[in-house]
């Protein structure tokens, strides 16, 4: 079994994930050497960066993407692969915080990320095992009531794909005794995320775009034509888009103070008997439960169970990855007591204090987007596109997002992690007590 400190044996430079192992494209792109120029330089080849780059290349821009490791090295190539519509905070919370006008604008965009994924996979023939349908599983009647409330709210914003599921019907989606009901999202779904971002990067390259791998950006010089520098090269561009998310480090403290890397762990079983996996997840929907620190799982195209959960504030990985997740998997599916775990890995997403993505400008020609706070497969596709739109002179949607306030985590460098852990512990306790 692979673990967190190794890189993939079959796809070096990536985390030791089942995704890296089963990637469609294992080519390593050249690294940045010498001086280059572009209309736009994008830092980071995850969903956000590649979504923006593809949007711009489709509009005729010369774009260079500079990636510190490999395409999809970050959260985008390691996540649960769940297409979850909407944002990390419910539209009702968004209405309360930012008012009905902004909520209406964000609501109107809230299904677009999933649409972008579906459009691009169809347009460019991207093979990423796209399957429709997601199930939100409830442990308590209170969680069922909350889901019904969320559904009513979503419907006000035009989401017609939701349906409540009674306890008797849970077995249609997941064969586990843990749940008392839930809700399905017919336009949720799941994908092989690394193959999605690799396919999108290949589409970008087919339009003349260039991705440099193994080229960590160490400096960004602002100015009329900002310059992005790596150890061996540079890109001078008219615009720079910063899309490094939780892997950005401390290079740009003005924005990184307002997000916290948080790790989540994932594992994949050996290939299971097709009848067995079909019995566990008959509809082939992905599942996420309704707890604050949630479990998320799904089938893979080669009949594994891919199970995620756990959380490490500050981006710390537990010493024993499966020690955290396997017990949860067995609570859900005791039937898998003898199933071997073949892959286990960890990845970091970026959390903001508001749980709403943070988008803005560091200068007139330097934009950034990060902080999808754990639900980013769809949101990053939307926000990458919106970054691209802003560069092409259509900044209306960018401006809506950029107007939302972002705050540094309380407690400064020393206390921000323990304070967040304390908050999460409180919510986790409420889940355990069912209150
Ligand atoms: C384990 C895990 C499970 C998740 N599961 C789900 C899920 O099922 N559904 C869902 O909706 N969301 C999920 N998420 C969240 C989702 O994956 C992220 O929100 C999303 O992928 C973030 O994309 P991104 O492009 O912004 O960042 P990333 O994918 O992290 O990409 C950032 C890239 O920038 C590069 N980079 C950083 N700094 C530099 C630099 N200085 N120079 C050059 N390159 C740099 C990094 O190497 C990296 O490749 C999960 C996240 C994790 C970690």
Short mmCIF file of C-alpha atoms and ligand atoms in Angstrom, two decimals:
data_model
loop_
_atom_site.label_atom_id
_atom_site.label_comp_id
_atom_site.label_asym_id
_atom_site.label_seq_id
_atom_site.Cartn_x
_atom_site.Cartn_y
_atom_site.Cartn_z
CA UNK A 1 0.00 0.00 0.00
CA UNK A 2 1.22 3.51 -0.74
CA UNK A 3 1.25 6.27 1.86
CA UNK A 4 1.55 10.00 2.18
CA UNK A 5 5.32 10.51 2.23
CA UNK A 6 5.96 8.73 -1.04
CA UNK A 7 5.34 9.91 -4.54
CA UNK A 8 3.53 7.70 -7.00
CA UNK A 9 5.69 4.75 -8.07
CA UNK A 10 4.09 4.66 -11.51
CA UNK A 11 3.75 8.43 -12.02
CA UNK A 12 6.58 10.25 -10.18
CA UNK A 13 6.00 13.77 -8.90
CA UNK A 14 2.37 13.06 -8.01
CA UNK A 15 0.96 11.94 -4.66
CA UNK A 16 0.80 8.14 -4.41
CA UNK A 17 -2.88 8.08 -5.36
CA UNK A 18 -4.98 5.71 -7.37
CA UNK A 19 -5.51 8.69 -9.69
CA UNK A 20 -1.79 9.09 -10.41
CA UNK A 21 -1.56 5.35 -10.96
CA UNK A 22 -4.47 5.30 -13.43
CA UNK A 23 -3.77 8.65 -15.18
CA UNK A 24 -4.37 8.67 -18.95
CA UNK A 25 -1.37 10.91 -19.60
CA UNK A 26 1.88 10.46 -17.67
CA UNK A 27 4.08 12.68 -19.86
CA UNK A 28 6.24 15.13 -17.93
CA UNK A 29 6.21 18.60 -19.50
CA UNK A 30 9.48 20.56 -19.76
CA UNK A 31 10.38 23.04 -17.05
CA UNK A 32 10.62 26.81 -17.53
CA UNK A 33 14.06 27.94 -18.69
CA UNK A 34 15.04 31.35 -20.07
CA UNK A 35 12.88 34.40 -20.73
CA UNK A 36 9.36 34.11 -22.13
CA UNK A 37 6.52 36.50 -22.89
CA UNK A 38 2.76 35.93 -22.92
CA UNK A 39 -0.51 37.80 -22.75
CA UNK A 40 -1.33 35.96 -19.53
CA UNK A 41 0.81 33.92 -17.14
CA UNK A 42 -1.08 31.56 -14.83
CA UNK A 43 0.58 30.29 -11.63
CA UNK A 44 -0.67 26.78 -10.79
CA UNK A 45 -2.04 23.98 -12.99
CA UNK A 46 -5.02 22.86 -10.91
CA UNK A 47 -8.67 23.22 -11.87
CA UNK A 48 -8.66 26.99 -11.26
CA UNK A 49 -5.54 27.73 -13.29
CA UNK A 50 -6.33 25.37 -16.15
CA UNK A 51 -9.98 26.47 -16.30
CA UNK A 52 -8.84 30.10 -16.65
CA UNK A 53 -6.11 29.18 -19.14
CA UNK A 54 -8.51 27.21 -21.33
CA UNK A 55 -11.11 29.97 -21.26
CA UNK A 56 -8.44 32.47 -22.38
CA UNK A 57 -6.93 30.21 -25.04
CA UNK A 58 -10.43 29.69 -26.47
CA UNK A 59 -10.58 33.49 -26.79
CA UNK A 60 -7.29 33.74 -28.66
CA UNK A 61 -4.96 34.75 -25.82
CA UNK A 62 -1.35 33.57 -25.60
CA UNK A 63 -1.19 31.91 -22.19
CA UNK A 64 1.66 30.25 -20.27
CA UNK A 65 0.89 28.14 -17.20
CA UNK A 66 3.73 27.68 -14.71
CA UNK A 67 3.28 24.72 -12.34
CA UNK A 68 5.58 23.96 -9.40
CA UNK A 69 5.15 20.18 -9.67
CA UNK A 70 2.90 18.36 -12.14
CA UNK A 71 -0.46 19.23 -13.72
CA UNK A 72 -3.06 18.31 -11.07
CA UNK A 73 -0.41 17.83 -8.37
CA UNK A 74 -2.53 19.74 -5.81
CA UNK A 75 -6.08 19.16 -4.60
CA UNK A 76 -7.37 18.93 -8.18
CA UNK A 77 -5.57 15.66 -8.84
CA UNK A 78 -6.23 14.09 -5.44
CA UNK A 79 -9.80 14.87 -4.41
CA UNK A 80 -12.87 12.70 -3.93
CA UNK A 81 -13.93 13.41 -7.51
CA UNK A 82 -17.40 14.46 -6.38
CA UNK A 83 -19.25 16.99 -8.52
CA UNK A 84 -21.01 18.88 -5.73
CA UNK A 85 -23.11 21.78 -6.93
CA UNK A 86 -23.17 25.09 -5.11
CA UNK A 87 -20.73 26.50 -2.61
CA UNK A 88 -19.35 25.54 0.79
CA UNK A 89 -21.98 27.74 2.39
CA UNK A 90 -25.66 27.38 1.63
CA UNK A 91 -27.44 30.03 -0.42
CA UNK A 92 -29.54 30.93 2.62
CA UNK A 93 -26.38 31.79 4.58
CA UNK A 94 -25.15 33.75 1.56
CA UNK A 95 -28.45 35.69 1.45
CA UNK A 96 -28.23 36.49 5.17
CA UNK A 97 -24.63 37.62 4.94
CA UNK A 98 -24.47 39.48 1.64
CA UNK A 99 -28.10 40.39 0.89
CA UNK A 100 -30.64 39.11 -1.65
CA UNK A 101 -29.10 40.86 -4.67
CA UNK A 102 -25.68 39.22 -4.33
CA UNK A 103 -27.30 35.92 -3.34
CA UNK A 104 -29.38 36.02 -6.53
CA UNK A 105 -26.23 36.64 -8.60
CA UNK A 106 -24.26 33.85 -6.89
CA UNK A 107 -27.31 31.57 -7.06
CA UNK A 108 -27.54 32.15 -10.83
CA UNK A 109 -23.94 30.87 -11.19
CA UNK A 110 -24.20 28.00 -8.73
CA UNK A 111 -24.86 25.22 -11.23
CA UNK A 112 -22.47 26.54 -13.85
CA UNK A 113 -19.31 24.78 -12.61
CA UNK A 114 -20.87 21.35 -13.21
CA UNK A 115 -22.10 22.49 -16.62
CA UNK A 116 -18.60 23.67 -17.57
CA UNK A 117 -17.19 20.24 -16.70
CA UNK A 118 -19.85 18.47 -18.77
CA UNK A 119 -19.46 20.86 -21.72
CA UNK A 120 -15.68 20.55 -21.79
CA UNK A 121 -15.60 16.77 -21.43
CA UNK A 122 -18.02 16.54 -24.36
CA UNK A 123 -16.34 19.23 -26.49
CA UNK A 124 -12.78 17.92 -26.10
CA UNK A 125 -13.61 14.21 -25.69
CA UNK A 126 -12.03 14.08 -22.21
CA UNK A 127 -12.03 10.56 -20.77
CA UNK A 128 -12.56 11.06 -17.02
CA UNK A 129 -15.21 8.45 -16.10
CA UNK A 130 -17.97 11.06 -15.72
CA UNK A 131 -21.04 9.60 -13.95
CA UNK A 132 -24.19 11.57 -13.03
CA UNK A 133 -25.80 11.59 -9.58
CA UNK A 134 -24.90 12.37 -5.98
CA UNK A 135 -26.46 11.34 -2.65
CA UNK A 136 -26.27 13.38 0.57
CA UNK A 137 -26.67 10.94 3.47
CA UNK A 138 -28.25 11.94 6.79
CA UNK A 139 -27.53 10.31 10.18
CA UNK A 140 -30.30 12.13 12.05
CA UNK A 141 -33.80 13.45 11.48
CA UNK A 142 -32.44 16.92 12.15
CA UNK A 143 -30.04 16.55 9.22
CA UNK A 144 -32.95 15.37 7.03
CA UNK A 145 -34.94 18.48 7.97
CA UNK A 146 -31.94 20.68 7.20
CA UNK A 147 -31.60 19.03 3.78
CA UNK A 148 -35.27 19.63 3.02
CA UNK A 149 -34.73 23.27 3.92
CA UNK A 150 -31.66 23.50 1.66
CA UNK A 151 -33.65 21.87 -1.16
CA UNK A 152 -36.47 24.44 -0.86
CA UNK A 153 -33.91 27.22 -0.99
CA UNK A 154 -32.03 25.79 -3.96
CA UNK A 155 -35.27 25.46 -5.86
CA UNK A 156 -35.81 29.20 -5.50
CA UNK A 157 -32.53 29.57 -7.42
CA UNK A 158 -33.65 27.17 -10.18
CA UNK A 159 -32.13 23.84 -9.09
CA UNK A 160 -34.68 21.20 -10.12
CA UNK A 161 -32.50 18.10 -9.73
CA UNK A 162 -32.99 17.52 -6.00
CA UNK A 163 -35.18 14.87 -4.40
CA UNK A 164 -35.60 13.81 -0.77
CA UNK A 165 -34.95 10.14 0.00
CA UNK A 166 -36.77 8.30 2.81
CA UNK A 167 -35.11 5.76 5.09
CA UNK A 168 -36.78 2.94 3.15
CA UNK A 169 -35.27 4.22 -0.11
CA UNK A 170 -31.69 4.76 1.11
CA UNK A 171 -30.75 1.25 -0.08
CA UNK A 172 -31.30 2.31 -3.70
CA UNK A 173 -28.21 4.50 -3.34
CA UNK A 174 -26.11 3.04 -0.55
CA UNK A 175 -26.27 -0.29 1.25
CA UNK A 176 -25.50 0.89 4.77
CA UNK A 177 -27.55 0.88 7.96
CA UNK A 178 -26.07 4.16 9.18
CA UNK A 179 -28.44 6.58 7.50
CA UNK A 180 -32.00 7.65 8.23
CA UNK A 181 -32.60 9.30 4.85
CA UNK A 182 -31.04 11.90 2.61
CA UNK A 183 -31.30 13.82 -0.62
CA UNK A 184 -30.19 13.09 -4.15
CA UNK A 185 -28.84 15.59 -6.65
CA UNK A 186 -29.40 14.26 -10.14
CA UNK A 187 -26.98 16.82 -11.57
CA UNK A 188 -24.28 16.00 -9.06
CA UNK A 189 -21.93 13.23 -10.05
CA UNK A 190 -18.35 12.06 -10.07
CA UNK A 191 -15.22 12.06 -12.17
CA UNK A 192 -11.58 10.92 -12.16
CA UNK A 193 -10.32 14.40 -11.27
CA UNK A 194 -6.72 13.98 -12.40
CA UNK A 195 -7.85 12.74 -15.80
CA UNK A 196 -10.25 15.69 -16.00
CA UNK A 197 -7.55 18.31 -15.37
CA UNK A 198 -5.08 16.48 -17.63
CA UNK A 199 -7.71 16.42 -20.38
CA UNK A 200 -8.43 20.11 -19.93
CA UNK A 201 -4.69 20.88 -20.00
CA UNK A 202 -4.36 18.89 -23.24
CA UNK A 203 -7.29 20.86 -24.70
CA UNK A 204 -5.52 24.08 -23.69
CA UNK A 205 -2.30 22.88 -25.34
CA UNK A 206 -4.19 21.94 -28.50
CA UNK A 207 -5.15 25.63 -28.76
CA UNK A 208 -1.52 26.75 -28.55
CA UNK A 209 -1.23 27.08 -24.75
CA UNK A 210 1.94 26.08 -22.94
CA UNK A 211 2.29 24.40 -19.54
CA UNK A 212 5.66 24.22 -17.80
CA UNK A 213 5.93 21.63 -15.01
CA UNK A 214 8.48 21.32 -12.19
CA UNK A 215 8.79 25.12 -12.24
CA UNK A 216 7.96 26.60 -8.86
CA UNK A 217 7.36 30.34 -8.95
CA UNK A 218 9.62 32.03 -6.43
CA UNK A 219 8.98 35.68 -7.25
CA UNK A 220 6.34 37.95 -8.76
CA UNK A 221 7.41 41.46 -9.80
CA UNK A 222 4.48 43.83 -10.15
CA UNK A 223 4.43 46.53 -12.83
CA UNK A 224 2.95 47.46 -16.19
CA UNK A 225 4.11 44.04 -17.40
CA UNK A 226 4.44 41.84 -14.31
CA UNK A 227 7.20 39.20 -14.29
CA UNK A 228 6.85 35.69 -12.86
CA UNK A 229 10.19 34.16 -11.86
CA UNK A 230 11.30 30.59 -11.25
CA UNK A 231 14.79 29.27 -10.44
CA UNK A 232 15.73 29.01 -14.12
CA UNK A 233 13.35 31.20 -16.05
CA UNK A 234 10.80 33.99 -16.21
CA UNK A 235 7.57 34.98 -17.93
CA UNK A 236 6.74 38.61 -18.65
CA UNK A 237 3.02 39.03 -19.23
CA UNK A 238 0.27 41.62 -19.50
CA UNK A 239 -1.69 39.78 -16.78
CA UNK A 240 -0.85 37.27 -14.08
CA UNK A 241 -3.42 34.94 -12.50
CA UNK A 242 -2.41 33.47 -9.14
CA UNK A 243 -4.05 30.03 -8.79
CA UNK A 244 -1.75 28.23 -6.32
CA UNK A 245 -4.47 27.73 -3.68
CA UNK A 246 -3.36 25.75 -0.58
CA UNK A 247 0.06 25.00 -2.12
CA UNK A 248 1.03 28.65 -2.58
CA UNK A 249 3.08 28.71 0.63
CA UNK A 250 3.92 32.12 2.03
CA UNK A 251 4.96 33.82 -1.21
CA UNK A 252 2.10 36.33 -1.16
CA UNK A 253 1.20 36.94 2.53
CA UNK A 254 -1.44 39.57 1.63
CA UNK A 255 -3.66 36.78 0.32
CA UNK A 256 -2.31 33.67 2.04
CA UNK A 257 -3.08 35.12 5.50
CA UNK A 258 -6.73 34.85 4.54
CA UNK A 259 -6.69 31.13 3.84
CA UNK A 260 -5.57 28.07 5.72
CA UNK A 261 -4.36 24.82 4.14
CA UNK A 262 -6.44 21.92 5.43
CA UNK A 263 -5.65 18.31 4.62
CA UNK A 264 -8.15 15.58 3.89
CA UNK A 265 -7.32 11.91 3.41
CA UNK A 266 -8.48 9.45 0.77
CA UNK A 267 -7.95 5.75 0.15
CA UNK A 268 -8.91 3.22 -2.49
CA UNK A 269 -9.58 -0.46 -1.92
CA UNK A 270 -8.38 -3.24 -4.15
CA UNK A 271 -10.64 -3.95 -7.14
CA UNK A 272 -13.78 -5.51 -5.68
CA UNK A 273 -16.00 -8.14 -7.16
CA UNK A 274 -18.37 -6.23 -9.52
CA UNK A 275 -21.42 -7.73 -7.76
CA UNK A 276 -20.09 -6.60 -4.39
CA UNK A 277 -19.48 -2.96 -5.40
CA UNK A 278 -22.83 -2.89 -7.21
CA UNK A 279 -24.49 -4.05 -4.01
CA UNK A 280 -22.78 -1.35 -1.91
CA UNK A 281 -23.58 1.54 -4.25
CA UNK A 282 -26.33 0.29 -6.60
CA UNK A 283 -27.01 3.58 -8.41
CA UNK A 284 -23.29 4.42 -8.79
CA UNK A 285 -23.98 7.83 -7.21
CA UNK A 286 -21.26 9.45 -5.14
CA UNK A 287 -22.09 9.85 -1.44
CA UNK A 288 -21.17 12.47 1.12
CA UNK A 289 -22.61 12.49 4.62
CA UNK A 290 -24.01 15.51 6.44
CA UNK A 291 -21.53 15.69 9.34
CA UNK A 292 -19.29 18.72 9.84
CA UNK A 293 -16.19 16.55 9.32
CA UNK A 294 -17.70 14.43 6.63
CA UNK A 295 -17.03 11.11 4.93
CA UNK A 296 -17.25 11.02 1.13
CA UNK A 297 -17.06 7.96 -1.08
CA UNK A 298 -17.89 6.46 -4.45
CA UNK A 299 -17.19 3.69 -6.90
CA UNK A 300 -14.33 3.95 -9.37
CA UNK A 301 -14.54 2.83 -12.98
CA UNK A 302 -12.43 -0.23 -12.12
CA UNK A 303 -14.68 -1.31 -9.21
CA UNK A 304 -12.78 0.01 -6.22
CA UNK A 305 -14.37 1.86 -3.33
CA UNK A 306 -12.72 5.27 -3.03
CA UNK A 307 -13.32 6.57 0.51
CA UNK A 308 -12.31 9.94 1.96
CA UNK A 309 -12.65 11.78 5.23
CA UNK A 310 -10.61 13.11 8.10
CA UNK A 311 -9.22 16.58 8.36
CA UNK A 312 -5.92 18.23 9.34
CA UNK A 313 -6.00 21.97 9.99
CA UNK A 314 -2.83 23.73 8.86
CA UNK A 315 -2.35 20.98 6.24
CA UNK A 316 -0.89 18.43 8.67
CA UNK A 317 -1.15 14.80 7.61
CA UNK A 318 -1.83 12.09 10.19
CA UNK A 319 1.04 9.58 10.51
CA UNK A 320 -1.24 6.71 9.57
CA UNK A 321 -3.67 7.67 6.82
CA UNK A 322 -5.73 4.51 6.75
CA UNK A 323 -5.85 4.54 10.57
CA UNK A 324 -8.11 7.58 10.24
CA UNK A 325 -10.33 6.58 7.33
CA UNK A 326 -10.56 2.78 7.35
CA UNK A 327 -12.49 2.59 10.66
CA UNK A 328 -15.06 5.00 9.20
CA UNK A 329 -15.31 2.95 6.02
CA UNK A 330 -15.96 -0.17 8.11
CA UNK A 331 -18.66 1.61 10.11
CA UNK A 332 -20.36 2.37 6.79
CA UNK A 333 -19.61 -0.96 5.13
CA UNK A 334 -18.73 -3.72 7.63
CA UNK A 335 -18.94 -6.00 4.56
CA UNK A 336 -15.46 -4.72 3.58
CA UNK A 337 -13.60 -6.02 6.64
CA UNK A 338 -11.37 -8.17 4.44
CA UNK A 339 -10.93 -5.74 1.55
CA UNK A 340 -7.31 -4.70 1.01
CA UNK A 341 -6.49 -0.99 0.85
CA UNK A 342 -4.18 -0.49 -2.12
CA UNK A 343 -3.77 3.30 -2.15
CA UNK A 344 -3.90 5.98 0.54
CA UNK A 345 -3.02 9.63 0.12
CA UNK A 346 -3.66 13.08 1.48
CA UNK A 347 -4.18 16.48 -0.12
CA UNK A 348 -4.68 20.08 0.93
CA UNK A 349 -7.57 22.36 0.14
CA UNK A 350 -7.73 26.03 1.11
CA UNK A 351 -10.16 27.10 3.79
CA UNK A 352 -11.31 30.71 4.24
CA UNK A 353 -12.84 32.07 7.41
CA UNK A 354 -16.14 32.71 5.62
CA UNK A 355 -15.98 29.34 3.74
CA UNK A 356 -16.60 31.41 0.60
CA UNK A 357 -13.87 31.60 -2.07
CA UNK A 358 -11.62 34.63 -1.99
CA UNK A 359 -11.17 36.38 -5.33
CA UNK A 360 -9.59 39.70 -6.05
CA UNK A 361 -6.69 41.70 -7.43
CA UNK A 362 -3.20 42.24 -6.07
CA UNK A 363 -2.71 44.92 -8.73
CA UNK A 364 -4.68 46.08 -11.80
CA UNK A 365 -3.14 43.24 -13.83
CA UNK A 366 -2.61 40.55 -11.14
CA UNK A 367 -5.73 38.56 -10.15
CA UNK A 368 -6.16 35.65 -7.77
CA UNK A 369 -8.76 33.07 -6.75
CA UNK A 370 -8.56 30.50 -3.98
CA UNK A 371 -10.31 29.15 -0.90
CA UNK A 372 -13.06 26.89 -2.18
CA UNK A 373 -13.11 25.48 1.34
CA UNK A 374 -13.47 21.80 0.51
CA UNK A 375 -16.12 21.93 -2.20
CA UNK A 376 -14.15 23.04 -5.18
CA UNK A 377 -14.52 20.69 -8.13
CA UNK A 378 -17.34 22.74 -9.62
CA UNK A 379 -16.52 26.13 -8.05
CA UNK A 380 -12.94 26.18 -9.35
CA UNK A 381 -14.21 25.56 -12.87
CA UNK A 382 -16.60 28.49 -12.53
CA UNK A 383 -14.09 30.82 -10.89
CA UNK A 384 -11.30 29.97 -13.32
CA UNK A 385 -13.66 30.88 -16.13
CA UNK A 386 -14.57 34.12 -14.35
CA UNK A 387 -10.86 35.04 -13.98
CA UNK A 388 -10.54 34.49 -17.73
CA UNK A 389 -13.60 36.64 -18.40
CA UNK A 390 -12.16 39.47 -16.27
CA UNK A 391 -8.96 39.50 -18.35
CA UNK A 392 -11.00 39.67 -21.55
CA UNK A 393 -12.73 42.80 -20.24
CA UNK A 394 -15.93 41.22 -18.90
CA UNK A 395 -15.45 41.72 -15.18
CA UNK A 396 -19.10 41.93 -14.04
CA UNK A 397 -19.11 38.48 -12.44
CA UNK A 398 -15.55 38.86 -11.13
CA UNK A 399 -16.64 42.09 -9.43
CA UNK A 400 -19.53 40.35 -7.65
CA UNK A 401 -17.16 37.78 -6.16
CA UNK A 402 -14.43 40.31 -5.42
CA UNK A 403 -16.91 42.45 -3.47
CA UNK A 404 -17.40 39.71 -0.83
CA UNK A 405 -15.34 40.43 2.29
CA UNK A 406 -12.42 38.17 3.27
CA UNK A 407 -10.77 38.14 6.68
CA UNK A 408 -7.47 36.90 8.11
CA UNK A 409 -7.84 33.91 10.44
CA UNK A 410 -7.94 35.05 14.08
CA UNK A 411 -4.99 34.13 16.24
CA UNK A 412 -2.19 35.13 13.85
CA UNK A 413 0.41 32.57 12.77
CA UNK A 414 0.61 30.94 16.22
CA UNK A 415 -3.01 30.48 17.21
CA UNK A 416 -4.98 30.33 13.98
CA UNK A 417 -4.69 26.54 13.68
CA UNK A 418 -5.61 25.71 17.32
CA UNK A 419 -8.52 28.17 17.26
CA UNK A 420 -9.91 26.61 14.07
CA UNK A 421 -9.45 23.11 15.53
CA UNK A 422 -11.42 24.21 18.57
CA UNK A 423 -14.27 25.48 16.38
CA UNK A 424 -14.29 22.27 14.34
CA UNK A 425 -14.20 20.16 17.53
CA UNK A 426 -17.33 21.93 18.73
CA UNK A 427 -19.21 21.25 15.48
CA UNK A 428 -17.92 17.64 15.43
CA UNK A 429 -19.20 17.16 18.99
CA UNK A 430 -22.63 18.44 17.97
CA UNK A 431 -22.69 15.86 15.14
CA UNK A 432 -21.73 13.07 17.55
CA UNK A 433 -24.44 14.09 20.00
CA UNK A 434 -26.92 14.57 17.14
CA UNK A 435 -27.85 18.08 18.30
C1 LIG B 1 -8.41 15.20 -0.31
C2 LIG B 1 -9.35 16.19 -0.93
C3 LIG B 1 -10.62 15.77 -1.32
C4 LIG B 1 -11.50 16.69 -1.91
N1 LIG B 1 -12.68 16.22 -2.40
C5 LIG B 1 -13.49 17.06 -3.08
C6 LIG B 1 -14.67 16.57 -3.72
O1 LIG B 1 -14.92 15.37 -3.74
N2 LIG B 1 -15.49 17.47 -4.32
C7 LIG B 1 -15.21 18.80 -4.35
O2 LIG B 1 -16.00 19.59 -4.88
N3 LIG B 1 -14.06 19.29 -3.83
C8 LIG B 1 -13.19 18.45 -3.23
N4 LIG B 1 -12.01 18.92 -2.72
C9 LIG B 1 -11.64 20.33 -2.99
C10 LIG B 1 -11.10 20.53 -4.41
O3 LIG B 1 -10.27 19.47 -4.78
C11 LIG B 1 -10.33 21.86 -4.48
O4 LIG B 1 -11.17 22.91 -4.06
C12 LIG B 1 -9.82 22.19 -5.88
O5 LIG B 1 -9.23 21.10 -6.52
C13 LIG B 1 -8.83 23.35 -5.81
O6 LIG B 1 -8.31 23.58 -7.10
P1 LIG B 1 -7.22 24.70 -7.34
O7 LIG B 1 -6.86 24.66 -8.76
O8 LIG B 1 -7.71 25.99 -6.80
O9 LIG B 1 -5.99 24.25 -6.41
P2 LIG B 1 -4.99 23.03 -6.58
O10 LIG B 1 -5.61 21.91 -7.30
O11 LIG B 1 -4.41 22.74 -5.23
O12 LIG B 1 -3.88 23.58 -7.55
C14 LIG B 1 -2.91 24.53 -7.18
C15 LIG B 1 -1.67 24.27 -8.01
O13 LIG B 1 -0.79 25.37 -7.88
C16 LIG B 1 0.52 24.89 -7.82
N5 LIG B 1 1.32 25.91 -7.16
C17 LIG B 1 1.18 26.42 -5.90
N6 LIG B 1 2.11 27.34 -5.65
C18 LIG B 1 2.88 27.43 -6.77
C19 LIG B 1 4.02 28.20 -7.11
N7 LIG B 1 4.57 29.07 -6.24
N8 LIG B 1 4.56 28.03 -8.34
C20 LIG B 1 4.01 27.17 -9.24
N9 LIG B 1 2.93 26.40 -8.96
C21 LIG B 1 2.37 26.53 -7.73
C22 LIG B 1 0.40 23.59 -7.02
O14 LIG B 1 1.52 22.73 -7.24
C23 LIG B 1 -0.90 23.04 -7.54
O15 LIG B 1 -0.74 22.15 -8.62
C24 LIG B 1 -11.12 18.05 -2.10
C25 LIG B 1 -9.86 18.46 -1.68
C26 LIG B 1 -8.99 17.56 -1.11
C27 LIG B 1 -7.62 18.02 -0.71
#
